[in-house]
PDB file of C-alpha atoms and ligand atoms in Angstrom:
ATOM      1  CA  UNK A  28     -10.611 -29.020  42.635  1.00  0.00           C
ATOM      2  CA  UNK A  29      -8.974 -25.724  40.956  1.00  0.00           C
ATOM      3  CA  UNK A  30     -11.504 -25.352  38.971  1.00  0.00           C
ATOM      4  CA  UNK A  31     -14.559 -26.039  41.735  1.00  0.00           C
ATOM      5  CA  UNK A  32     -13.167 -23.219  43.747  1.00  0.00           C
ATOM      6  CA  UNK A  33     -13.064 -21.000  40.375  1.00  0.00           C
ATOM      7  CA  UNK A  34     -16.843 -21.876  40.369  1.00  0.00           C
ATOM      8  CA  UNK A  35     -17.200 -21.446  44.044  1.00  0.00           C
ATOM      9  CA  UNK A  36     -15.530 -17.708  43.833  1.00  0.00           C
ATOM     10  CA  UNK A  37     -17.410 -16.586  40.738  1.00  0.00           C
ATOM     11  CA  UNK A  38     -21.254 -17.123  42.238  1.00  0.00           C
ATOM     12  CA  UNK A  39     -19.459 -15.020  46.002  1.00  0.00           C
ATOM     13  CA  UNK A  40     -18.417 -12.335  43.740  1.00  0.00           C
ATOM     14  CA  UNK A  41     -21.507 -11.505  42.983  1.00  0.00           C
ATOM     15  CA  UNK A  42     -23.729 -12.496  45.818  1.00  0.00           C
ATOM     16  CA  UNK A  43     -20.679  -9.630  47.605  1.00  0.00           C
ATOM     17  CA  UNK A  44     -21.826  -6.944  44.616  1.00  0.00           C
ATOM     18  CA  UNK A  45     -25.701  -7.660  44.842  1.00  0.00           C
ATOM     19  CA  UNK A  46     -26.386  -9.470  48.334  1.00  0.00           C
ATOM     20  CA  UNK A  47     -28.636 -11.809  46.171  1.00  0.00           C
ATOM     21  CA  UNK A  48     -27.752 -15.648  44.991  1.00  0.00           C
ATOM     22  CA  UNK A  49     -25.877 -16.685  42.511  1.00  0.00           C
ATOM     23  CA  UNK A  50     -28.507 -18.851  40.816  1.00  0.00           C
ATOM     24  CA  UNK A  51     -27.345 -21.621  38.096  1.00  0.00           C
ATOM     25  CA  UNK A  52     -29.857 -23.708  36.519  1.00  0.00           C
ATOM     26  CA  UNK A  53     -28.872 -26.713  36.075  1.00  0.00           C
ATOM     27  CA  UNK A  54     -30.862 -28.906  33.622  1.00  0.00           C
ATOM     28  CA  UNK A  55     -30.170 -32.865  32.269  1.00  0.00           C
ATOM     29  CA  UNK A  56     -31.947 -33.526  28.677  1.00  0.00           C
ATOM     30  CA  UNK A  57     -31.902 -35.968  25.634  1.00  0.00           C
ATOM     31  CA  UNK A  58     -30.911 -34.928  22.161  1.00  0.00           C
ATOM     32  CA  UNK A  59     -34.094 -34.403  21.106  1.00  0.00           C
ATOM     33  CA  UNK A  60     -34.356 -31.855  24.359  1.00  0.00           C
ATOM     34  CA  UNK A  61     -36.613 -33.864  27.135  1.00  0.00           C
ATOM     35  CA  UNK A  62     -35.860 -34.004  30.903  1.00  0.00           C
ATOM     36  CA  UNK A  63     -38.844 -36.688  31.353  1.00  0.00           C
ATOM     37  CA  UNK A  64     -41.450 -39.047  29.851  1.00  0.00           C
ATOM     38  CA  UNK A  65     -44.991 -37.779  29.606  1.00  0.00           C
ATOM     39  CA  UNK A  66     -45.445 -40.189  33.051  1.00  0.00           C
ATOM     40  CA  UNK A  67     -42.729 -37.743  34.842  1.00  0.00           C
ATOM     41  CA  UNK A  68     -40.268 -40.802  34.195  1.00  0.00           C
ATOM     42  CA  UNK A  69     -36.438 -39.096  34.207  1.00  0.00           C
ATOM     43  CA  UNK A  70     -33.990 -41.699  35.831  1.00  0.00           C
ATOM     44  CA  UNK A  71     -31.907 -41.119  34.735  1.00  0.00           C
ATOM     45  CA  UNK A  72     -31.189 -39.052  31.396  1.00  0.00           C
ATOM     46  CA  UNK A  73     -28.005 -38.755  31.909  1.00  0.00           C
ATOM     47  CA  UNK A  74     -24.922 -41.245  32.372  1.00  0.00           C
ATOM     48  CA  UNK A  75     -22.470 -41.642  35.709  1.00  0.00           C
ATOM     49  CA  UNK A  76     -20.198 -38.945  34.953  1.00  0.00           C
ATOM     50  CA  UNK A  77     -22.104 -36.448  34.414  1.00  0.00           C
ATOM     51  CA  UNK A  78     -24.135 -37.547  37.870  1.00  0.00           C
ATOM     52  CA  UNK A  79     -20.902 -37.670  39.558  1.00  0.00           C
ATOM     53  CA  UNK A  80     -20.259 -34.008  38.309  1.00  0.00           C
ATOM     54  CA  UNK A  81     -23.626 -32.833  39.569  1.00  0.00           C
ATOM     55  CA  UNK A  82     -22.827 -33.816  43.064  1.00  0.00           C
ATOM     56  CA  UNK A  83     -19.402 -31.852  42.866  1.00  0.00           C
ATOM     57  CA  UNK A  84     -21.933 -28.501  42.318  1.00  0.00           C
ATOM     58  CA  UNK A  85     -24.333 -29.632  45.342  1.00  0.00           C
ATOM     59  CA  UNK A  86     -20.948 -29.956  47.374  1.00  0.00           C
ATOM     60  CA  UNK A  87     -19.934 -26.284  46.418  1.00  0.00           C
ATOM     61  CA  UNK A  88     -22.888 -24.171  46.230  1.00  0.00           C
ATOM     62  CA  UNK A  89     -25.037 -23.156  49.458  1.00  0.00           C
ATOM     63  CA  UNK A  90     -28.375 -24.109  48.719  1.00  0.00           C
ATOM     64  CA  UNK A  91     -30.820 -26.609  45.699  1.00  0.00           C
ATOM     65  CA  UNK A  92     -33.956 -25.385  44.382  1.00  0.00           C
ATOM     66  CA  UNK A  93     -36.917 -27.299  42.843  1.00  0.00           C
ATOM     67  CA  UNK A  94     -40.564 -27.003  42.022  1.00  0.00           C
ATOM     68  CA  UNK A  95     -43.076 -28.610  44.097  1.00  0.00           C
ATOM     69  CA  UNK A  96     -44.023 -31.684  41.004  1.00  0.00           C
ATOM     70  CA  UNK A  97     -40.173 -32.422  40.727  1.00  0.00           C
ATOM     71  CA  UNK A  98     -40.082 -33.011  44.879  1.00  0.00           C
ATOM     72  CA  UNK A  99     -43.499 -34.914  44.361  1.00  0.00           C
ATOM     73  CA  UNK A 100     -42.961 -37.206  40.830  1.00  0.00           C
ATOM     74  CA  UNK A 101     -39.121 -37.814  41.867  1.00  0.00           C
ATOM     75  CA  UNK A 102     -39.191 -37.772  45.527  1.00  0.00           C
ATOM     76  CA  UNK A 103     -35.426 -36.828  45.623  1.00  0.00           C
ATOM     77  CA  UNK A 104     -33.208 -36.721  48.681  1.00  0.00           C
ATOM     78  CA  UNK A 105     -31.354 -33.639  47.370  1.00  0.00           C
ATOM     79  CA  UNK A 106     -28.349 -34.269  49.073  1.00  0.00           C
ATOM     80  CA  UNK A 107     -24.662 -34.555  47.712  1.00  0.00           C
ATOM     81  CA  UNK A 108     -23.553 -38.105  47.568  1.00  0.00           C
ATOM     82  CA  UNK A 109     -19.741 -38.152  46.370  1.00  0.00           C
ATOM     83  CA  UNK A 110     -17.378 -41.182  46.449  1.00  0.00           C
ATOM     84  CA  UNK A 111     -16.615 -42.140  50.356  1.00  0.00           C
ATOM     85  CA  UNK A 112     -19.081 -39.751  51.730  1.00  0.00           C
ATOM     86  CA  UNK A 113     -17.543 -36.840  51.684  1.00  0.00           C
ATOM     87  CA  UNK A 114     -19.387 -33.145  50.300  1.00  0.00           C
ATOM     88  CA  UNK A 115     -21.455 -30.668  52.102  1.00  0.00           C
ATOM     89  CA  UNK A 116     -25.245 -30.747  51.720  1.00  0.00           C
ATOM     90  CA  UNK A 117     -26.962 -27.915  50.306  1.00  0.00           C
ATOM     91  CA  UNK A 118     -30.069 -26.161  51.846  1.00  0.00           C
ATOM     92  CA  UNK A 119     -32.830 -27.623  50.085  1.00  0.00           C
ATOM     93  CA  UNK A 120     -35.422 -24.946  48.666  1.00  0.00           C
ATOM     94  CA  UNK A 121     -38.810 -26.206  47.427  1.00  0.00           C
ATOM     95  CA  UNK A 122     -41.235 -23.873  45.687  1.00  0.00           C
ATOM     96  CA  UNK A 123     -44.460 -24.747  47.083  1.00  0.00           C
ATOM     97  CA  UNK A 124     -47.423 -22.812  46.899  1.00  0.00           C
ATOM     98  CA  UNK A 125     -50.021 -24.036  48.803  1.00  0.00           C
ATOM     99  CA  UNK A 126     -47.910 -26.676  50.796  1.00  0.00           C
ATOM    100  CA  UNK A 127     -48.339 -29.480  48.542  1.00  0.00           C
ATOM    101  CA  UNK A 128     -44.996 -31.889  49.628  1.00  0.00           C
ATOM    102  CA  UNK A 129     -46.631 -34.793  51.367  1.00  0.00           C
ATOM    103  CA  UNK A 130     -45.361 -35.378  54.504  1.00  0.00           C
ATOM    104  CA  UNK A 131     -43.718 -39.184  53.808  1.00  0.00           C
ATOM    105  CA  UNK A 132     -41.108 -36.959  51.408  1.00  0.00           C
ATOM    106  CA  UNK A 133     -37.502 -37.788  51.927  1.00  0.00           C
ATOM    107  CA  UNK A 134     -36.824 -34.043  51.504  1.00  0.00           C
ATOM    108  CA  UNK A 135     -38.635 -33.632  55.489  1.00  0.00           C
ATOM    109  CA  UNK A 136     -36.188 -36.023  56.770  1.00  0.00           C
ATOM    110  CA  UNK A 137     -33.909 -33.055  58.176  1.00  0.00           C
ATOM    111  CA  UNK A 138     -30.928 -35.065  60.387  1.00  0.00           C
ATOM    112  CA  UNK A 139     -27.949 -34.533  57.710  1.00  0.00           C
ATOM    113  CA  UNK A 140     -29.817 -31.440  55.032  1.00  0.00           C
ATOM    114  CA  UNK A 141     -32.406 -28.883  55.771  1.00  0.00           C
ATOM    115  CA  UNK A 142     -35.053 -27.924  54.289  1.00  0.00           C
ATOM    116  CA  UNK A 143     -36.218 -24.046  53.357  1.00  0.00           C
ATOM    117  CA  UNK A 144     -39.947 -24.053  51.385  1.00  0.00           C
ATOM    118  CA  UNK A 145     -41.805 -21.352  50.020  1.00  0.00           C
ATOM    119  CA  UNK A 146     -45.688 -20.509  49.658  1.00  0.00           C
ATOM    120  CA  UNK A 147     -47.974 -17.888  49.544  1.00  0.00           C
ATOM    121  CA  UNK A 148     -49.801 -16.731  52.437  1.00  0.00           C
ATOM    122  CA  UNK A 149     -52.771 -18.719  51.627  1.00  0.00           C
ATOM    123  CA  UNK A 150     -51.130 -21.783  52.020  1.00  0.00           C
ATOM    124  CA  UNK A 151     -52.947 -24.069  55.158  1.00  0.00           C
ATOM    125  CA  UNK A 152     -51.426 -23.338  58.530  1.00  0.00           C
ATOM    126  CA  UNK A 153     -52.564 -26.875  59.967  1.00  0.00           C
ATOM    127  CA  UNK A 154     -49.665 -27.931  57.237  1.00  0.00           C
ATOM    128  CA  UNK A 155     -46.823 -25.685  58.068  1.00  0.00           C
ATOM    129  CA  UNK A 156     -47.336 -26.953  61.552  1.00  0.00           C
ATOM    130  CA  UNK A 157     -47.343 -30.236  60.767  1.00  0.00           C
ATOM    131  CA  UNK A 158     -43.781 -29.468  58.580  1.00  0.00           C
ATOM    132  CA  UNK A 159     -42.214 -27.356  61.455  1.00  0.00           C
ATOM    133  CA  UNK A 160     -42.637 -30.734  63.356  1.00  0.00           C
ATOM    134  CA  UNK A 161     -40.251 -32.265  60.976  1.00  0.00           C
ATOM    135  CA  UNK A 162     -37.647 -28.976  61.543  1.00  0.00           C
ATOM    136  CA  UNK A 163     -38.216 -27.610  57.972  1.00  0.00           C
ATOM    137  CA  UNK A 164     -38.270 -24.002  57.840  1.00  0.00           C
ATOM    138  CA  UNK A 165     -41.627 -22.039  55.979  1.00  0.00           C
ATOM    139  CA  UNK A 166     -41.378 -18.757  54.295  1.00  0.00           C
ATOM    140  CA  UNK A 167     -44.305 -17.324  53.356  1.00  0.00           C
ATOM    141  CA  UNK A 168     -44.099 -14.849  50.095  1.00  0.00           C
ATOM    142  CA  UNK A 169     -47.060 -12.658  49.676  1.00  0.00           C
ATOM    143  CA  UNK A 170     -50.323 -13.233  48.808  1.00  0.00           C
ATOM    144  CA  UNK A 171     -49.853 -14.133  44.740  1.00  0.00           C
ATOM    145  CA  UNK A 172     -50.960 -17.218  42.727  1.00  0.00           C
ATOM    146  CA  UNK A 173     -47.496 -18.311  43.193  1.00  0.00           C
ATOM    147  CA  UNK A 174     -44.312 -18.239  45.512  1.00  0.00           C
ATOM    148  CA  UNK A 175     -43.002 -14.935  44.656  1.00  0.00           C
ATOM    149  CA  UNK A 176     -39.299 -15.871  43.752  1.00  0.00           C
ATOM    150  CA  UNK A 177     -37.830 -11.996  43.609  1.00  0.00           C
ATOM    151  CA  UNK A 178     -39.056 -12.295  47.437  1.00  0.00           C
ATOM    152  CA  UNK A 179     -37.525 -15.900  47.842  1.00  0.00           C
ATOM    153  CA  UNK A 180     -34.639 -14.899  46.518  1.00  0.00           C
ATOM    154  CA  UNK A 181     -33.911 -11.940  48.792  1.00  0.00           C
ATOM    155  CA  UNK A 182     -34.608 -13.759  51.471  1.00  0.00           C
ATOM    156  CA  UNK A 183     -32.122 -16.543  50.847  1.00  0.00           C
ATOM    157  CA  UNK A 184     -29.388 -13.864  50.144  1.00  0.00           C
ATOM    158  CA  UNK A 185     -29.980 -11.864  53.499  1.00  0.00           C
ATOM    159  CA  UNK A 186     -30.062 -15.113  55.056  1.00  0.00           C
ATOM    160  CA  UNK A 187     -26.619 -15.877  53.540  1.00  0.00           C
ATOM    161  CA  UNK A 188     -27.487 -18.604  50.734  1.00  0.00           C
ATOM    162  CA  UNK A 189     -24.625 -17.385  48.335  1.00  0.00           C
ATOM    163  CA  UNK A 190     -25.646 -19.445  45.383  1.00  0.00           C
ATOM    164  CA  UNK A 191     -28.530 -21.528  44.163  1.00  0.00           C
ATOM    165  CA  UNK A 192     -28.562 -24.481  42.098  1.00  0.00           C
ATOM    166  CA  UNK A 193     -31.739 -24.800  40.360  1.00  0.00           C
ATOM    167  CA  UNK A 194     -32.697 -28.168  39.713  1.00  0.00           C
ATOM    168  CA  UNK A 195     -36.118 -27.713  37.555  1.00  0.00           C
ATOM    169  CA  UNK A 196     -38.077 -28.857  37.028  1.00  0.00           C
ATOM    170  CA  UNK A 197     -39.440 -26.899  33.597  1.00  0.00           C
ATOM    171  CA  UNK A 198     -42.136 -24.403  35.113  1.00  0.00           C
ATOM    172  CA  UNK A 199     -39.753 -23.250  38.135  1.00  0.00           C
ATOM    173  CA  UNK A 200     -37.011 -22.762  35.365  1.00  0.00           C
ATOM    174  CA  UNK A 201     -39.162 -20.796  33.557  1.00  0.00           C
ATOM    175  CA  UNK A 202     -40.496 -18.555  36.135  1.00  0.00           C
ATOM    176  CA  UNK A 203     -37.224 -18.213  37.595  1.00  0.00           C
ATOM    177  CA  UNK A 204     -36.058 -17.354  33.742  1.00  0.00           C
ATOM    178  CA  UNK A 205     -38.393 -14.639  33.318  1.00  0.00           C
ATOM    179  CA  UNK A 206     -38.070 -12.720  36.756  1.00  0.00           C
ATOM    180  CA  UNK A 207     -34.124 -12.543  35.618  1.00  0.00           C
ATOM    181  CA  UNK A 208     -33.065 -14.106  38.364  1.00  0.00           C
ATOM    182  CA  UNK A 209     -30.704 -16.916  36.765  1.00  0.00           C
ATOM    183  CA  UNK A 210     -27.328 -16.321  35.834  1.00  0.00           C
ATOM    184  CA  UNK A 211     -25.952 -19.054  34.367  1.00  0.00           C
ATOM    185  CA  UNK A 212     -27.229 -22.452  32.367  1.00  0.00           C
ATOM    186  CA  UNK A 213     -25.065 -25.995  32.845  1.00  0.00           C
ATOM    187  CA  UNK A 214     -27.231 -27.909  30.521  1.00  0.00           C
ATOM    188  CA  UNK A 215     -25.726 -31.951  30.047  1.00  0.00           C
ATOM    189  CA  UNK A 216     -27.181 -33.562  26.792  1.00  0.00           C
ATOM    190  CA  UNK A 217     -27.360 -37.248  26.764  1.00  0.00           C
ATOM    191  CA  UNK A 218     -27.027 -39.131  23.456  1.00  0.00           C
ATOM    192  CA  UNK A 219     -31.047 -40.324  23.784  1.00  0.00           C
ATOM    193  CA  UNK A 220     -34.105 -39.612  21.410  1.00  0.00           C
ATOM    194  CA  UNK A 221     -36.757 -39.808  23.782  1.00  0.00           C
ATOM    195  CA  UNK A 222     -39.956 -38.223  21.792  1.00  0.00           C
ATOM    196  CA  UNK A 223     -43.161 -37.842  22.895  1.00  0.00           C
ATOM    197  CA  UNK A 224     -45.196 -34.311  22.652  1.00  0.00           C
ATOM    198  CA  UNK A 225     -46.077 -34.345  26.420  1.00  0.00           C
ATOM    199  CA  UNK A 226     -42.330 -35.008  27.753  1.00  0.00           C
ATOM    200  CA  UNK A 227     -41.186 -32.593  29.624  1.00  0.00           C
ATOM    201  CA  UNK A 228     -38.734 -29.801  28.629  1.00  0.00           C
ATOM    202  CA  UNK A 229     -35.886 -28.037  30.542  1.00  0.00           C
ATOM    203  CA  UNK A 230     -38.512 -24.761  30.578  1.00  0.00           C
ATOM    204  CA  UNK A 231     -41.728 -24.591  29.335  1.00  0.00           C
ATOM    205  CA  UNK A 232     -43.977 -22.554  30.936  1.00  0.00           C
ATOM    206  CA  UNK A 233     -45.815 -20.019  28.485  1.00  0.00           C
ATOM    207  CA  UNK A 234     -42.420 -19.305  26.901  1.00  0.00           C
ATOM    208  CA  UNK A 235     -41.163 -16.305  24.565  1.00  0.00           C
ATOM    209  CA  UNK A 236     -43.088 -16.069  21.704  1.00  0.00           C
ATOM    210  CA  UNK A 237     -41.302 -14.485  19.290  1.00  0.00           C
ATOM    211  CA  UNK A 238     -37.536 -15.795  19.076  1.00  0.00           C
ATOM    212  CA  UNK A 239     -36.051 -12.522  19.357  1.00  0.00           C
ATOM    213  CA  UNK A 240     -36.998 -12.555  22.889  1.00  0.00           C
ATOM    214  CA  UNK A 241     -35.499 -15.854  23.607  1.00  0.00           C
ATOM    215  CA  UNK A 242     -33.278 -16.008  26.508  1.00  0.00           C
ATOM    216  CA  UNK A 243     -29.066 -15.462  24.564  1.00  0.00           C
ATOM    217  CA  UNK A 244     -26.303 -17.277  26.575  1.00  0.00           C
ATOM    218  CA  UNK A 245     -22.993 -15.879  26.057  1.00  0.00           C
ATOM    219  CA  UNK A 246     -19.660 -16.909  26.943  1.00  0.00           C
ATOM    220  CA  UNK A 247     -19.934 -20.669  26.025  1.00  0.00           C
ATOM    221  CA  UNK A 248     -18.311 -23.319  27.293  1.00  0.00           C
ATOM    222  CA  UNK A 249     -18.789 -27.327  26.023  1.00  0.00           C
ATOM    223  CA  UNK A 250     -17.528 -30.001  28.181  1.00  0.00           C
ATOM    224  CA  UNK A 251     -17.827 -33.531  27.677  1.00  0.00           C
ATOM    225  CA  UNK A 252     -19.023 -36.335  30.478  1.00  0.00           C
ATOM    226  CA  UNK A 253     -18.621 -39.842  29.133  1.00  0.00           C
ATOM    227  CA  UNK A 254     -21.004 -40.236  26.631  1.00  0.00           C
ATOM    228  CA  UNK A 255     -22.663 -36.848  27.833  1.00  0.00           C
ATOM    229  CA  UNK A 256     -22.104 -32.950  26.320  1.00  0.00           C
ATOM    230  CA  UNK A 257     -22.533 -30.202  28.535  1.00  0.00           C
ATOM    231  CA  UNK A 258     -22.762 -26.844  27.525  1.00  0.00           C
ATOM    232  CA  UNK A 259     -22.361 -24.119  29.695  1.00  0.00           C
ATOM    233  CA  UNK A 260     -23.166 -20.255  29.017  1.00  0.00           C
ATOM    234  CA  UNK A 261     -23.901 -17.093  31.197  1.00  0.00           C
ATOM    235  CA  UNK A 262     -26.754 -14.910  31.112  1.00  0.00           C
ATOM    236  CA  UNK A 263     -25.916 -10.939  30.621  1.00  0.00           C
TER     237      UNK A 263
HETATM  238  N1  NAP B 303     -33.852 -34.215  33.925  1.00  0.00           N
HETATM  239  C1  NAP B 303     -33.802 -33.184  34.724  1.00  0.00           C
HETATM  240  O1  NAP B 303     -32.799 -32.447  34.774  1.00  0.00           O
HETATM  241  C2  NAP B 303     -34.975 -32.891  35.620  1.00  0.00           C
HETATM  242  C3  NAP B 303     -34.791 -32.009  36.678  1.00  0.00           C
HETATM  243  C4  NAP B 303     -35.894 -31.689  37.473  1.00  0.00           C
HETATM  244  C5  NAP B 303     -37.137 -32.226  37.194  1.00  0.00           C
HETATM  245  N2  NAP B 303     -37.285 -33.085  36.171  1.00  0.00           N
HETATM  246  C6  NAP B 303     -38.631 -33.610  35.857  1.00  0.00           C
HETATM  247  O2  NAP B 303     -39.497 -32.499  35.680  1.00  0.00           O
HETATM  248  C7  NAP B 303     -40.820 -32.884  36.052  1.00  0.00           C
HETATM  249  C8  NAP B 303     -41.444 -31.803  36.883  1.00  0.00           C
HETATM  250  O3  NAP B 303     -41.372 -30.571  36.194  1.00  0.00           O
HETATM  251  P1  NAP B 303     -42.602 -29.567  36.142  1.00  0.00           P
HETATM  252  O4  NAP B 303     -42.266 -28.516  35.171  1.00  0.00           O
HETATM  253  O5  NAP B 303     -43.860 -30.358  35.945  1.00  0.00           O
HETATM  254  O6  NAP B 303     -42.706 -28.969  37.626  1.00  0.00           O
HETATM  255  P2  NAP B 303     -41.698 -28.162  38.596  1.00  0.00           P
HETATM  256  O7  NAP B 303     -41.090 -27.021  37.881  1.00  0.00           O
HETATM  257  O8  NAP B 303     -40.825 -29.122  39.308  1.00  0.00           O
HETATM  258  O9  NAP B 303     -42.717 -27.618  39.701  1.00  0.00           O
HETATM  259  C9  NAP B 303     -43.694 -26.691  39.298  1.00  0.00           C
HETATM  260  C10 NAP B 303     -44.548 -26.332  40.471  1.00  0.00           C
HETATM  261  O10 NAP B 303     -43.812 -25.498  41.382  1.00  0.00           O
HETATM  262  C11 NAP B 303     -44.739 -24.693  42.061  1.00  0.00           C
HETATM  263  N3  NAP B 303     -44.342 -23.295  42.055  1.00  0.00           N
HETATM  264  C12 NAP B 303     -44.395 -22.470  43.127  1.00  0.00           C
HETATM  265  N4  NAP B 303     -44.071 -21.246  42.795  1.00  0.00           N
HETATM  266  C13 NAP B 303     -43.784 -21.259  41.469  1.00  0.00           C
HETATM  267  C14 NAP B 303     -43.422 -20.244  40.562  1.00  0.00           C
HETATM  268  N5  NAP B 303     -43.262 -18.963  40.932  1.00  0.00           N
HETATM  269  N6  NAP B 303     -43.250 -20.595  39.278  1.00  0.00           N
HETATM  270  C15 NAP B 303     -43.391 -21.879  38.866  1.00  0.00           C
HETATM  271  N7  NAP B 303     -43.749 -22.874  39.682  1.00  0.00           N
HETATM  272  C16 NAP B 303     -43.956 -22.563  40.993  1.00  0.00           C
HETATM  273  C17 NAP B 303     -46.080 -24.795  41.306  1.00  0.00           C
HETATM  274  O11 NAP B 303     -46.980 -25.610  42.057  1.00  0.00           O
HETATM  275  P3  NAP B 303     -47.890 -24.885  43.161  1.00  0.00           P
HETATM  276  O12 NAP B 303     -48.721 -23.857  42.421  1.00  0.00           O
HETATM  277  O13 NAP B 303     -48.659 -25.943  43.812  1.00  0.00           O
HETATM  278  O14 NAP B 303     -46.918 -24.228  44.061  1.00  0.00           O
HETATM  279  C18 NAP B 303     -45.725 -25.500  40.035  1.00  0.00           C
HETATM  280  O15 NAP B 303     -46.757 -26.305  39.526  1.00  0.00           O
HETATM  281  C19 NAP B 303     -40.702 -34.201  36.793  1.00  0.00           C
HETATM  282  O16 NAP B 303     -41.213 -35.211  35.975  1.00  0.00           O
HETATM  283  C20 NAP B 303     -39.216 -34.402  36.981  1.00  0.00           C
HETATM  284  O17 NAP B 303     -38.869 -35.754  36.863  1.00  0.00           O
HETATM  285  C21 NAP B 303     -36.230 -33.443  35.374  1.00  0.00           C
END
């Protein structure tokens, strides 16, 4: 519990210097660094412990981010389930450009967790209608290819989201990686060897391509979960 709250006061201090969220990306990968089959496949990589730990983040920080393919391949409730009910949903925040999240996903089911998404401007206004019905909120970001996430972001810190858990998948990772915008990694490794050159990793993207550029976490940290290593590590 200590050490929650140490977690919980490190992402306010500086959401209270920069008024933006704390963002921590959270990824879950196999030894040989895959968070899914080629098929999209990834329950679950990881064991009960390190699950169980997960939960204890969704419970402390203010809002959970994905990409539009993970809220479509895994269909995910993104709630916090801990032992006897207890924890405090996050908002959930969906990247979605043109408005993509069918309307039978559990994430539009809004009685116990809301729901934030972002698109562009050119997303279809017959859908945003149709997901204001369910009491989901749509922010619209500009008119790019893309959600633009330094706008997504400000909004979610001047509408008090403190902190962000960023739950992948790989291209939101990476385009939240590049814009800066992520401040620390909590990466779990399970003891698996999945394969497979069209798995999915914990960022792709286009990626850095020369390894001097690569992304340098500092301040490491290595915990163990059952049969499960995390390693933890700030960015800047
Ligand atoms: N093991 C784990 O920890 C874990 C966690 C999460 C996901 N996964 C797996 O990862 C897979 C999905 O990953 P993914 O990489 O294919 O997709 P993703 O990152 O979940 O979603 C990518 C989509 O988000 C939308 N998006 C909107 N704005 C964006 C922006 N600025 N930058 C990037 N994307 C933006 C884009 O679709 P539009 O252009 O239509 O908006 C894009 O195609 C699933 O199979 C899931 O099971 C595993």
């Amino acid at each position: 519990m200590e050490k929650l709250r140490e977690l919980e006061e490190e992402a306010y201090s500086f959401y209270k210097k920069t008024g933006m969220p704390y963002v921590v990306m959270k990824s879950a990968m196999t030894l040989d660094g895959k968070i899914a089959t080629s098929t999209g496949d990834s329950k679950w990589v990881t064991g009960e412990q390190s699950r169980h730990h997960v939960h204890e983040l969704r419970h402390i920080y203010d809002g959970i981010m994905v990409g539009v393919e993970t809220a479509i391949k895994d269909r995910p409730q993104l709630t916090t389930r801990l032992p006897g009910g207890n924890g405090r949903n996050p908002v959930r925040i969906i990247a979605d450009s043109s408005l993509r999240l069918p309307l039978d996903s559990p994430l539009l089911d809004t009685s116990n967790a809301q729901t934030w998404i972002f698109c562009t401007d050119e997303a279809s206004i017959e859908k945003e209608k149709q997901l204001l019905k369910h009491g989901v909120r749509v922010i619209r970001t500009g008119n790019g290819r893309h959600v633009n996430l330094h706008h997504a972001m400000k909004y979610l810190g001047d509408n008090g989201i403190k902190s962000v858990l960023l739950e992948g998948g790989g291209h939101l990772n990476w385009s939240m990686l590049k814009a800066s915008l992520v401040q620390k990694a909590v990466i779990f490794i399970a003891p698996k060897l999945l394969g497979g050159r069209n798995s999915i990793s914990p960022i792709s993207g286009e990626g850095f391509d020369r390894m001097g550029l690569a992304t340098q976490l500092n301040n490491l940290s290595v915990e163990q979960f059952g049969a499960d290593v995390c390693v933890i590590g700030y960015i800047n």
